Short mmCIF file of C-alpha atoms (C1' of nucleotides) in Angstrom, two decimals:
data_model
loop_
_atom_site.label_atom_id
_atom_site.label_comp_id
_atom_site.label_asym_id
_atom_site.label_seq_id
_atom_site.Cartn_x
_atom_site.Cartn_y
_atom_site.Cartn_z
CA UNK A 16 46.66 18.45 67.94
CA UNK A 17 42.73 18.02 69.12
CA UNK A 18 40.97 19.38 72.14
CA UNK A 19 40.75 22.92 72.12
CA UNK A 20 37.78 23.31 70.25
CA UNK A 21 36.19 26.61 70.35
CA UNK A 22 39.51 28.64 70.07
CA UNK A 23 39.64 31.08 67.10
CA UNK A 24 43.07 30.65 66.68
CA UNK A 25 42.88 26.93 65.38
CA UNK A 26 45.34 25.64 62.81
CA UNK A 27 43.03 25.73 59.41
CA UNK A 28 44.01 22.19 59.48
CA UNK A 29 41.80 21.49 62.26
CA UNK A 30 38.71 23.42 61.35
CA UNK A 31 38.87 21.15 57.60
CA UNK A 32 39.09 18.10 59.79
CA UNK A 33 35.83 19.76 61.89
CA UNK A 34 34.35 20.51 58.80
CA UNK A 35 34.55 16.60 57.66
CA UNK A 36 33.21 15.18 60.21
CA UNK A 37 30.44 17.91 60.65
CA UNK A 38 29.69 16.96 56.73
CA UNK A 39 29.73 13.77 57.28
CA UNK A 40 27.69 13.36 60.44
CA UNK A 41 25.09 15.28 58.59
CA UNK A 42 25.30 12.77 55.77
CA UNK A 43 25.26 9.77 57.32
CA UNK A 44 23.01 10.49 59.71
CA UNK A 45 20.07 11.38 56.65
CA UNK A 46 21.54 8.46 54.07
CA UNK A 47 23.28 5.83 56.21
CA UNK A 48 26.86 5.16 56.53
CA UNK A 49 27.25 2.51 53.79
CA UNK A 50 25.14 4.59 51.12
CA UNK A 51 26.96 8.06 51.46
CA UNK A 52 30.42 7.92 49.45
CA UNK A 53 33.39 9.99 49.93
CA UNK A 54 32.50 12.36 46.63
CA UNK A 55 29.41 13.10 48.55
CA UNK A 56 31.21 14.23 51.64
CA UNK A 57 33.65 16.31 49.77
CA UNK A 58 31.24 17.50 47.30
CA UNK A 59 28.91 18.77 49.87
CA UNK A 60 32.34 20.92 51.64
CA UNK A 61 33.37 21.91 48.24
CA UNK A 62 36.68 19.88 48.17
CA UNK A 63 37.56 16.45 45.49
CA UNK A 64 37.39 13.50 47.32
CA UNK A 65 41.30 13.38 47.60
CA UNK A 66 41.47 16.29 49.93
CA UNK A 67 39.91 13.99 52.45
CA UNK A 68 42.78 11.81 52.76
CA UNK A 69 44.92 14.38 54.49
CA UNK A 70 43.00 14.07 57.41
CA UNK A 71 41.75 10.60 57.43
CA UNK A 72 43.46 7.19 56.42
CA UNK A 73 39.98 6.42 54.84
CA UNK A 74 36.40 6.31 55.19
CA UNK A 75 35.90 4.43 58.09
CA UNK A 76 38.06 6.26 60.38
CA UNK A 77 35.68 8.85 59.68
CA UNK A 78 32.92 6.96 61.21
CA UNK A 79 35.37 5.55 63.97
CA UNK A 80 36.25 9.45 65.41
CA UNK A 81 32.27 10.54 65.19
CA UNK A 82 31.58 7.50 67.32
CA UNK A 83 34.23 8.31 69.14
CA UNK A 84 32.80 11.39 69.82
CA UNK A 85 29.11 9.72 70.90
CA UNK A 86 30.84 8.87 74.67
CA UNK A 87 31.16 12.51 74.96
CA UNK A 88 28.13 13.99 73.21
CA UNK A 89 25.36 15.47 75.37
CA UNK A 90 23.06 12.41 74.92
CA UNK A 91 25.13 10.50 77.33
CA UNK A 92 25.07 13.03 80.12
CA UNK A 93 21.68 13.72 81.14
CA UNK A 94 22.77 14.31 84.63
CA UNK A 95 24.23 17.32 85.85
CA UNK A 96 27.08 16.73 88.33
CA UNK A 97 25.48 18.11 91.22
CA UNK A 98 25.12 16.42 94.51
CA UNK A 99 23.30 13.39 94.46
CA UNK A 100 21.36 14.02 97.73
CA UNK A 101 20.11 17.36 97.04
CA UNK A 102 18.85 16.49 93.33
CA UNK A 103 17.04 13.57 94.86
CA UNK A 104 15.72 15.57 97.65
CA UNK A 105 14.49 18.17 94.57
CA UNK A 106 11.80 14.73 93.57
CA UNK A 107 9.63 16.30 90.72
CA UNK A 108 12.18 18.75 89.83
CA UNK A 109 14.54 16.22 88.73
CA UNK A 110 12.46 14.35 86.89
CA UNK A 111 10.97 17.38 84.93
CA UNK A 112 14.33 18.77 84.75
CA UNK A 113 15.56 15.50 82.38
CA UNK A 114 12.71 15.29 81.04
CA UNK A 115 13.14 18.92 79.75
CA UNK A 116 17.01 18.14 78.68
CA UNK A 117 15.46 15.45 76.62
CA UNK A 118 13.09 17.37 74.88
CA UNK A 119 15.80 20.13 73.93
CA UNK A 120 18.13 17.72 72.86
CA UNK A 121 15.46 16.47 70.46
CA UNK A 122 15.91 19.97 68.53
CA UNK A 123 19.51 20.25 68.61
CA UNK A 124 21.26 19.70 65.18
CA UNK A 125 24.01 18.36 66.20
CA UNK A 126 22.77 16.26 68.80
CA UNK A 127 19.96 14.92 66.36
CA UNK A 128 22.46 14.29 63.96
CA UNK A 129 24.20 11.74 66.75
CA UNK A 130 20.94 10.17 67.49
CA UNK A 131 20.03 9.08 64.17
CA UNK A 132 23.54 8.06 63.47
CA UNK A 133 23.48 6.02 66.41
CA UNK A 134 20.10 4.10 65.25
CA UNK A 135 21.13 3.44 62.31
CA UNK A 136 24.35 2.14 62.71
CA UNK A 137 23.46 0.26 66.30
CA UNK A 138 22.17 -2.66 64.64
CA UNK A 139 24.69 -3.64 62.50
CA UNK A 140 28.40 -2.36 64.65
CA UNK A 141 28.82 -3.74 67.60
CA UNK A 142 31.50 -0.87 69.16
CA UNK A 143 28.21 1.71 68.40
CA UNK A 144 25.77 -0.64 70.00
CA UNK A 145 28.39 -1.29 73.13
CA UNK A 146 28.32 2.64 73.24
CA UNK A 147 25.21 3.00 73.59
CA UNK A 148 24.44 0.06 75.57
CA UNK A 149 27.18 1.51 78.64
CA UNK A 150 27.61 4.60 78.36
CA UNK A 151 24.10 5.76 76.92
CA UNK A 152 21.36 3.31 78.10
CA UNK A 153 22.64 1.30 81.25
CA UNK A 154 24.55 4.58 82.87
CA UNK A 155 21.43 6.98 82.84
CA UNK A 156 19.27 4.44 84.08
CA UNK A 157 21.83 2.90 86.67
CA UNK A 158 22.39 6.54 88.14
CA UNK A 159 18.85 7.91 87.35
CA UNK A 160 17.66 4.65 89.65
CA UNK A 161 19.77 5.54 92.63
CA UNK A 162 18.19 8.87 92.64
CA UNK A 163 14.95 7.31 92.05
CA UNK A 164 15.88 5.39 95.48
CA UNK A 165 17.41 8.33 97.69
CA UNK A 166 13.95 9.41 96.92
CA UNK A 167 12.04 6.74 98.39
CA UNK A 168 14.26 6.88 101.38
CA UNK A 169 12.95 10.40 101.97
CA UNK A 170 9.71 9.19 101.71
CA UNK A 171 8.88 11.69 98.46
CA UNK A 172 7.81 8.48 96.54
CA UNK A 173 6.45 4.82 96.82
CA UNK A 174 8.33 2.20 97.40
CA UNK A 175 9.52 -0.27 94.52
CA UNK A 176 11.55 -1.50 92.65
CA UNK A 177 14.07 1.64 91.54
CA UNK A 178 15.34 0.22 88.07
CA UNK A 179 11.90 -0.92 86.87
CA UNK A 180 10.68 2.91 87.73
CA UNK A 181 14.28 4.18 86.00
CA UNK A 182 13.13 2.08 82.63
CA UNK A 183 9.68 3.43 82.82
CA UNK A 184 10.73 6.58 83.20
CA UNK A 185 13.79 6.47 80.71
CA UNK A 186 11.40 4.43 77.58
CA UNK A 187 8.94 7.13 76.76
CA UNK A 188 11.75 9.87 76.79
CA UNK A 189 13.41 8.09 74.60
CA UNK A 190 10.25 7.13 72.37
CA UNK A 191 9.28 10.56 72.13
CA UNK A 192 13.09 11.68 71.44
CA UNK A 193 12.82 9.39 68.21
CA UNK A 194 9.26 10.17 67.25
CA UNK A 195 10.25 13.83 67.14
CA UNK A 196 13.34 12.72 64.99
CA UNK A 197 11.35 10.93 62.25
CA UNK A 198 8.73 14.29 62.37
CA UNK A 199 10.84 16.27 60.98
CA UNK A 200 12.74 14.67 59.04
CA UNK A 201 9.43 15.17 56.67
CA UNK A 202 8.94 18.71 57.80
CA UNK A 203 5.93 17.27 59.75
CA UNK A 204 4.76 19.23 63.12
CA UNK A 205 6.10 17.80 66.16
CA UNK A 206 3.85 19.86 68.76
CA UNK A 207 1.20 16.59 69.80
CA UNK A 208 4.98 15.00 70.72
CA UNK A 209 6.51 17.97 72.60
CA UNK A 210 3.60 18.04 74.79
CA UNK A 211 4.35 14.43 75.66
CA UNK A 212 7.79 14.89 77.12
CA UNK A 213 5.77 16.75 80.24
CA UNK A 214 2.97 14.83 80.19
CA UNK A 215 5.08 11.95 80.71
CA UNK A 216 6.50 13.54 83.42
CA UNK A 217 3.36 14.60 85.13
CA UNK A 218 1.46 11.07 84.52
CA UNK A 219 5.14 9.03 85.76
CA UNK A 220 5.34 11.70 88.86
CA UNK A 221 1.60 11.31 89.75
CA UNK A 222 2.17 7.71 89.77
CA UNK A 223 4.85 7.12 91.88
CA UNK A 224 4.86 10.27 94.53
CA UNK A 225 3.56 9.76 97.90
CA UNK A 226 0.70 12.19 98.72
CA UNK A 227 1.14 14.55 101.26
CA UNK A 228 -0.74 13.53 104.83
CA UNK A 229 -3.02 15.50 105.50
CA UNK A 230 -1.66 15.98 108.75
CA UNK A 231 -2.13 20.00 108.16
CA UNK A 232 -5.71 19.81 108.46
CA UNK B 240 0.40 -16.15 40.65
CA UNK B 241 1.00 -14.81 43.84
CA UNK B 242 -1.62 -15.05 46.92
CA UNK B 243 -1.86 -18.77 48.11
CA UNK B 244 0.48 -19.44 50.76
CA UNK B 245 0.45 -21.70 52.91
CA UNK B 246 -0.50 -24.31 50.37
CA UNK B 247 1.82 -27.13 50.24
CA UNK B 248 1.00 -27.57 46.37
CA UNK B 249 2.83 -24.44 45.92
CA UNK B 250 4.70 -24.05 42.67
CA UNK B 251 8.33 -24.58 43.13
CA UNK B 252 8.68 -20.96 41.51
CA UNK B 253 7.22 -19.07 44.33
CA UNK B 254 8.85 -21.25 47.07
CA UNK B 255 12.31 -19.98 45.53
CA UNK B 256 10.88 -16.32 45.99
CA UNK B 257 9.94 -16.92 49.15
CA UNK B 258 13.40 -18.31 49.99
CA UNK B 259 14.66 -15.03 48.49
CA UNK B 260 12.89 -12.94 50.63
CA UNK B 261 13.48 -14.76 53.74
CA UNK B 262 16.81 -14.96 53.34
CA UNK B 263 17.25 -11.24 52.22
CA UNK B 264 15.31 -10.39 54.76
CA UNK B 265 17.76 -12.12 57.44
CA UNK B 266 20.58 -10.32 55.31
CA UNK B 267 19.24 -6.82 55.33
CA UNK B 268 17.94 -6.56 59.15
CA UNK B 269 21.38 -8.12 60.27
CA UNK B 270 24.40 -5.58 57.54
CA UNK B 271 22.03 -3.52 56.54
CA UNK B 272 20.32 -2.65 52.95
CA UNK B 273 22.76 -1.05 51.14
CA UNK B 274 25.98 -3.39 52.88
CA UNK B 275 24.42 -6.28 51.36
CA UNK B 276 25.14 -7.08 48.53
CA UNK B 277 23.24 -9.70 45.69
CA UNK B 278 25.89 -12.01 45.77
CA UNK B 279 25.24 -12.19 49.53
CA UNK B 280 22.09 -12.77 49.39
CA UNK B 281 22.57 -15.65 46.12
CA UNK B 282 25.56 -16.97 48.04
CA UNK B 283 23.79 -17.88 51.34
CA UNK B 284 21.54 -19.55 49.40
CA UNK B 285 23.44 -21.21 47.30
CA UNK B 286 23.12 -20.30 44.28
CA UNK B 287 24.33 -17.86 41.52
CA UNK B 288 23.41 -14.07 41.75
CA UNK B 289 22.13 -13.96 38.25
CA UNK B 290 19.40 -16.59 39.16
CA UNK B 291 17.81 -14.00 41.73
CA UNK B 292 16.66 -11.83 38.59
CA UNK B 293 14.77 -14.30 37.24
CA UNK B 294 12.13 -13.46 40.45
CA UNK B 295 12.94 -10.14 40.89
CA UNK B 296 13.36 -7.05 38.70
CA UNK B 297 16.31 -5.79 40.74
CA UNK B 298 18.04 -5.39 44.35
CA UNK B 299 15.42 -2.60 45.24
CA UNK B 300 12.42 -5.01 44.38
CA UNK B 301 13.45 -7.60 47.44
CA UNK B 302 13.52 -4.61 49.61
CA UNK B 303 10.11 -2.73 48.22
CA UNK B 304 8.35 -6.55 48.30
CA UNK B 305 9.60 -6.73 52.10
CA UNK B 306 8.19 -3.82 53.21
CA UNK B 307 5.17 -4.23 51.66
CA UNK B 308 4.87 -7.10 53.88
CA UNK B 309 5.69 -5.20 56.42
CA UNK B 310 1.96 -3.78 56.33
CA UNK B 311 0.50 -7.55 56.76
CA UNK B 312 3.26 -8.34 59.43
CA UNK B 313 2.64 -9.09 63.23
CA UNK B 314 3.93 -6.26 64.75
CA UNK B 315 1.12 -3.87 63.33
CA UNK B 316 -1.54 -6.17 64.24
CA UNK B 317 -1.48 -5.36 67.96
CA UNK B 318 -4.98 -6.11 68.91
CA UNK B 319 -7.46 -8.84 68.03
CA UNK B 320 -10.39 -7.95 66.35
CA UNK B 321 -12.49 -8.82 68.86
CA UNK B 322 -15.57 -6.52 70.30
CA UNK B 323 -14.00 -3.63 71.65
CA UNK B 324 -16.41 -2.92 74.44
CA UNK B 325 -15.60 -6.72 75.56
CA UNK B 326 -12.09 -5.99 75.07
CA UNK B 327 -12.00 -2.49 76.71
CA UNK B 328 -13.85 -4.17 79.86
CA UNK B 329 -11.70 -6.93 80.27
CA UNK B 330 -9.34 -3.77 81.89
CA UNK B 331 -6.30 -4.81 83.01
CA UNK B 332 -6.62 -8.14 81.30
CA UNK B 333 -6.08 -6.55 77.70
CA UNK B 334 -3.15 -4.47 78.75
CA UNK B 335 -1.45 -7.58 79.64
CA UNK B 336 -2.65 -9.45 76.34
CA UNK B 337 -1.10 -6.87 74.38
CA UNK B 338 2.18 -6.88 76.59
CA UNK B 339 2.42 -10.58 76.30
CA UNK B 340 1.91 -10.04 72.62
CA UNK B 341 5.37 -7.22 72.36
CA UNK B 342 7.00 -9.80 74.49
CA UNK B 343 6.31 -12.73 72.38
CA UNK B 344 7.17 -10.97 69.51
CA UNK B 345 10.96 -9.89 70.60
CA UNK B 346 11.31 -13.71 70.64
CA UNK B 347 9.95 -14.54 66.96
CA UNK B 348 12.75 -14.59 64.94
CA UNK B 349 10.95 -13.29 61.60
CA UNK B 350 9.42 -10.41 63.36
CA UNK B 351 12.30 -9.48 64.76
CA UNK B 352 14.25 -9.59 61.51
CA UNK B 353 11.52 -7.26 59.70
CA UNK B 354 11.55 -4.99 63.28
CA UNK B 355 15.87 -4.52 62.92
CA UNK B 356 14.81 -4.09 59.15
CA UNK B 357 12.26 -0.90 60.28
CA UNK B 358 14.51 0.38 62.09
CA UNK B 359 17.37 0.63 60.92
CA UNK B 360 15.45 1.99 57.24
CA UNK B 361 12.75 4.02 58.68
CA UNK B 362 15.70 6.83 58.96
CA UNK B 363 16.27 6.87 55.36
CA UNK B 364 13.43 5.29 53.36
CA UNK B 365 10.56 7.69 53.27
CA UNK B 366 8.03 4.84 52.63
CA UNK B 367 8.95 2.83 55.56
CA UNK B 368 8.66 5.75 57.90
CA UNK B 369 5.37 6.36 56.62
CA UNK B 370 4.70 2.37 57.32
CA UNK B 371 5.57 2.80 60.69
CA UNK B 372 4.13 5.83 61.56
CA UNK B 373 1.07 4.83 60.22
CA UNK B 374 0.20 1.30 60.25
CA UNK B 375 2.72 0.47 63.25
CA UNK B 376 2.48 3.30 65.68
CA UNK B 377 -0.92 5.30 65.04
CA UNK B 378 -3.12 2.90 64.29
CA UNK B 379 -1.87 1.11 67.29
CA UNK B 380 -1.86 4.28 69.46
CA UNK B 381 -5.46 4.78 68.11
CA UNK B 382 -7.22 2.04 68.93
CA UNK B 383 -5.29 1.63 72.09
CA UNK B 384 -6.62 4.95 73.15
CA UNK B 385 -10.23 4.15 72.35
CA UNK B 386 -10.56 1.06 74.49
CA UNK B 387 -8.90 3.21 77.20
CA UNK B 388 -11.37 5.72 77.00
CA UNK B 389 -13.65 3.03 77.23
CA UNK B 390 -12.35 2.00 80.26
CA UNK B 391 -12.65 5.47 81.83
CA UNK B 392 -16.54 5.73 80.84
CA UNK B 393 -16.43 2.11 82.77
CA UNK B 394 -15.04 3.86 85.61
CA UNK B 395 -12.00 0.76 85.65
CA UNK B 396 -9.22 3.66 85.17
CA UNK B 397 -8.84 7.20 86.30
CA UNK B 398 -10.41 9.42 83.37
CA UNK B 399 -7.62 11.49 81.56
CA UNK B 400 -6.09 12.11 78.10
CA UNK B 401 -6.51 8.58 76.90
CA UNK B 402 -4.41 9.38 73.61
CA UNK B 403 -1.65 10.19 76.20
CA UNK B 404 -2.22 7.27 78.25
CA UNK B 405 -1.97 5.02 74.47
CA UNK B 406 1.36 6.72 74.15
CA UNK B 407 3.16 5.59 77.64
CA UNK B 408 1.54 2.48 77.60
CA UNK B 409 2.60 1.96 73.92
CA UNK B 410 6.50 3.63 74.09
CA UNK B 411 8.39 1.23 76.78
CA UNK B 412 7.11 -1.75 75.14
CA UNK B 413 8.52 -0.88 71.88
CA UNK B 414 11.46 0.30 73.91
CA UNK B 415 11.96 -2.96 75.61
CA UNK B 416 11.41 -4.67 72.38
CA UNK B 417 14.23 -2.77 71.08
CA UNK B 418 16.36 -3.96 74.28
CA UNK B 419 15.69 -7.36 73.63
CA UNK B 420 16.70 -7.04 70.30
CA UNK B 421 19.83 -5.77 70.97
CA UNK B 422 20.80 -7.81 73.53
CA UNK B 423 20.05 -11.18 71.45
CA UNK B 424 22.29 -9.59 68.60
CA UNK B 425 25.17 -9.87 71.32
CA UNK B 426 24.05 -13.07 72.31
CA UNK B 427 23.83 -12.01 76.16
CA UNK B 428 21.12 -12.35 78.61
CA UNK B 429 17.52 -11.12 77.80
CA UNK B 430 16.08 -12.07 81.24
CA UNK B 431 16.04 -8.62 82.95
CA UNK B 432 14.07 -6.82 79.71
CA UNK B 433 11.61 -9.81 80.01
CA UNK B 434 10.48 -9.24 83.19
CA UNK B 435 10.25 -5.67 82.53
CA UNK B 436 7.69 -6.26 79.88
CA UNK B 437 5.28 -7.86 82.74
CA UNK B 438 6.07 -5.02 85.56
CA UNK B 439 5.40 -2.56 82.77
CA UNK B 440 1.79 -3.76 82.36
CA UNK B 441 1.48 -4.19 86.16
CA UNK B 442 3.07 -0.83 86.99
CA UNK B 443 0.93 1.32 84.50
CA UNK B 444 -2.47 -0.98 85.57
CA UNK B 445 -1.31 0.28 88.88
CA UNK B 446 -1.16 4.02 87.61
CA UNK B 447 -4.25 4.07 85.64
CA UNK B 448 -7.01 2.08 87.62
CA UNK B 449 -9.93 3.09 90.35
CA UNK B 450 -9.35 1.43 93.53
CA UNK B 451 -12.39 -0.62 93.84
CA UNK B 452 -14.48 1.13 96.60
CA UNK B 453 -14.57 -0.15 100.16
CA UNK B 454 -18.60 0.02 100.14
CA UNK B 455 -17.98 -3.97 100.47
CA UNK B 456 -16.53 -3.64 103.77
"C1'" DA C 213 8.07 -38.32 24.10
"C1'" DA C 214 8.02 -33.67 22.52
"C1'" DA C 215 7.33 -29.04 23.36
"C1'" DT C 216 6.97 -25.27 26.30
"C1'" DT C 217 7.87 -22.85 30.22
"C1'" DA C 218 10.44 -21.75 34.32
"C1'" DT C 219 14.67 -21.42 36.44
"C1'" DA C 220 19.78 -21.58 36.85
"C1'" DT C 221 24.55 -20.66 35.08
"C1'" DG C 222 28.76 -18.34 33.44
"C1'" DA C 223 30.65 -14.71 31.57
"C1'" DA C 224 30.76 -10.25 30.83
"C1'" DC C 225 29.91 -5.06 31.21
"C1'" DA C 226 29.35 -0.43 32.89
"C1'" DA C 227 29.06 2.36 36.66
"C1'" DA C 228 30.24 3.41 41.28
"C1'" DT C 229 33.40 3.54 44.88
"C1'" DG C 230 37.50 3.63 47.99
"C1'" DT C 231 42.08 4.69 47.61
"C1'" DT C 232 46.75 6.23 45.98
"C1'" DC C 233 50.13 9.36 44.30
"C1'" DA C 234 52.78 12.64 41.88
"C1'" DT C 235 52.17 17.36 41.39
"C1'" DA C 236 50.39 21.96 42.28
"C1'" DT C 237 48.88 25.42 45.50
"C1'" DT C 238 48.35 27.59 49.76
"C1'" DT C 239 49.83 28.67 54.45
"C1'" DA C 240 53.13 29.26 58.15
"C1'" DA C 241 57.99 29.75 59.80
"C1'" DG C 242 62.75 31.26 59.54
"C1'" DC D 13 61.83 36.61 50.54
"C1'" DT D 14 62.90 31.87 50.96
"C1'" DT D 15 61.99 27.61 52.75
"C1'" DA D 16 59.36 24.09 54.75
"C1'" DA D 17 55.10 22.12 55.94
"C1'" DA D 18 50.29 21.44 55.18
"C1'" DT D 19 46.64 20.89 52.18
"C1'" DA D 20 44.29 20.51 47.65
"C1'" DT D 21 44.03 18.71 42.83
"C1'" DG D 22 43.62 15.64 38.79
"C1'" DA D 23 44.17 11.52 37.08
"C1'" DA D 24 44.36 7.03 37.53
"C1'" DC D 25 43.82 2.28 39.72
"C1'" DA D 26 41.77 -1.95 41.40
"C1'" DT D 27 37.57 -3.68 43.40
"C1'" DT D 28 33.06 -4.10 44.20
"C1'" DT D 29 28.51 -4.12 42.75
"C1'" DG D 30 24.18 -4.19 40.11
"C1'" DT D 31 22.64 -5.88 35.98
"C1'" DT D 32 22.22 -8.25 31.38
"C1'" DC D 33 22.07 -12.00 28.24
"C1'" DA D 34 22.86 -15.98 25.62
"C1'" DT D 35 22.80 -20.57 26.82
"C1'" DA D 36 22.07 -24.69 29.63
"C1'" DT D 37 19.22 -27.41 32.69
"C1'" DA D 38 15.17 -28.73 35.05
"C1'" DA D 39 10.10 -28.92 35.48
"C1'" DT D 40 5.52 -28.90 33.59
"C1'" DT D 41 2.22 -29.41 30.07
"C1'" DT D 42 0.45 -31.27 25.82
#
DNA sequence: AAATTATATGAACAAATGTTCATATTTAAG
DNA sequence: CTTAAATATGAACATTTGTTCATATAATTT
């Protein structure tokens, strides 16, 4: 019935229901849950409004499956599954690599789409704001601060305390994530922001890394 | 007409507009705009829906005369407007004036009402995003960035891109201020975000400054 | 006290909106 | 080709919602 997205040989039943919630996630993301009606969904596929009821007992089951979808949308992993040691041992890498995952995400359509859905509707639905309390907020910085402590272990960076350095180093990406968001939603330039994403890198990295004795000499 | 407050020989008139707004505002920042509804807003405070139009043209006129008070609000008047070479050598001393000042204001109930209200309409509502991008995060950003550079010419911080330095200063607060604000909607704990306004200024202070030079010793 | 102004009420309306359903049309299966 | 299942349509509905207005009540001024 789901799953098996990406096969062409999908029941045209199941590409409609894509279509929806595509439609719709575009929608509500730019006018808000509450303020985008069911003729404006179908409208904007082409379809009357009845046709929607095939595939969804009503609107808010609409809303329900594309926050359903947030726990698996690429906001929520910004971790590759690789071995915990080794990506700590990487230090700067790491960093620069999520900070770089960030930045992309900020220009994906889709994943856009999620983001502004999900700051919108955060304030007033609990179930969106639980989502992106657990799975969105305290998971990256809960896993991103064990990494952040393997690495002072190896002695790559200072010594403190690993969750305040996981928030510091979470906050701006996410600033910047949102800044770029409101950019272009007026078509403005987002360059001075996409040079922030490294720079925050740089300035958090410079900050925290122990420099290397100078033993050599 | 309008102008005044504060005076306790205020004309019963404007004290029911204020009540309007306040009560709107609590109204809009907790469902949303468009999920609340007039007779909400008359209901909670007690009276009939028709008497709001007396004060106000229509719905849209609450919400336009909130955020043009949005402009005047708190949250966009960061700094005091006190010399700015005083300020900018104070160091370390105004960072933490101005992280006090976030923190404080996660805690006032009316700011954070109009802050939920931003948020949640800066998505959608072209003016508001120009409100916040303006008055709220440039100006801010701005001036923040001046008494940095300030700083640098001082020799009290490491000389860099101070508009850069404004920027990760500036994005965990509001970041945290969005935590707190979350978490109080839930009722839980706000404890851990506190503190995290404080190591914030300390860690950055840490990142920034010129260790004083041992020509004492 | 009378007159004027400000504010509240109740009832009503039109438009918008979510939803249903019987019927038509398309698609897939036998 | 026939049949069965899935999907779309048009029309209608009950509510909700923003708004108006004539009238009543309260407050302020003369």
């Amino acid at each position: 019935m789901d799953g098996d997205k990406g096969t062409s040989a999908l029941s045209k039943g199941s590409k409609t229901k894509a279509k929806i919630l595509k439609t719709a996630l575009k929608l509500f993301s730019t006018k808000g849950y509450k303020a985008t009606t069911v003729r404006d969904i179908a409208g904007a596929m082409g379809v009357k409004q009845s046709a929607l009821y095939n595939h969804f007992k009503n609107k808010d089951e609409i809303l329900e499956t594309l926050i359903g979808d947030l726990t698996s949308s690429a906001i929520v992993h910004l971790f590759d599954d690789r071995d915990p040691h080794e990506a700590a041992k990487s230090g700067k890498a790491l960093l620069a690599g999520i900070g770089t995952k960030f930045k992309l995400l900020s220009f994906d359509g889709q994943n856009e789409a999620l983001y502004k859905l999900l700051m919108q509707e955060m304030f007033r639905n609990e179930r969106v704001r639980e989502i992106y309390n657990e799975h969105f907020y305290q998971e990256n910085v809960k896993k991103l601060s064990t990494y952040l402590f393997m690495m002072m272990q190896e002695e790559l960076i200072r010594s403190s305390d690993p969750l305040m350095l996981a928030n510091e180093f979470f906050a701006p990406l996410f600033f910047y994530q949102m800044q770029v968001s409101l950019l272009k939603q007026d078509k403005k330039s987002t360059s001075s922001v996409v040079s922030l994403f490294e720079k925050h890198v740089e300035f958090f990295w410079e900050s925290i890394r122990i420099e290397k004795k100078e033993s050599l000499f």
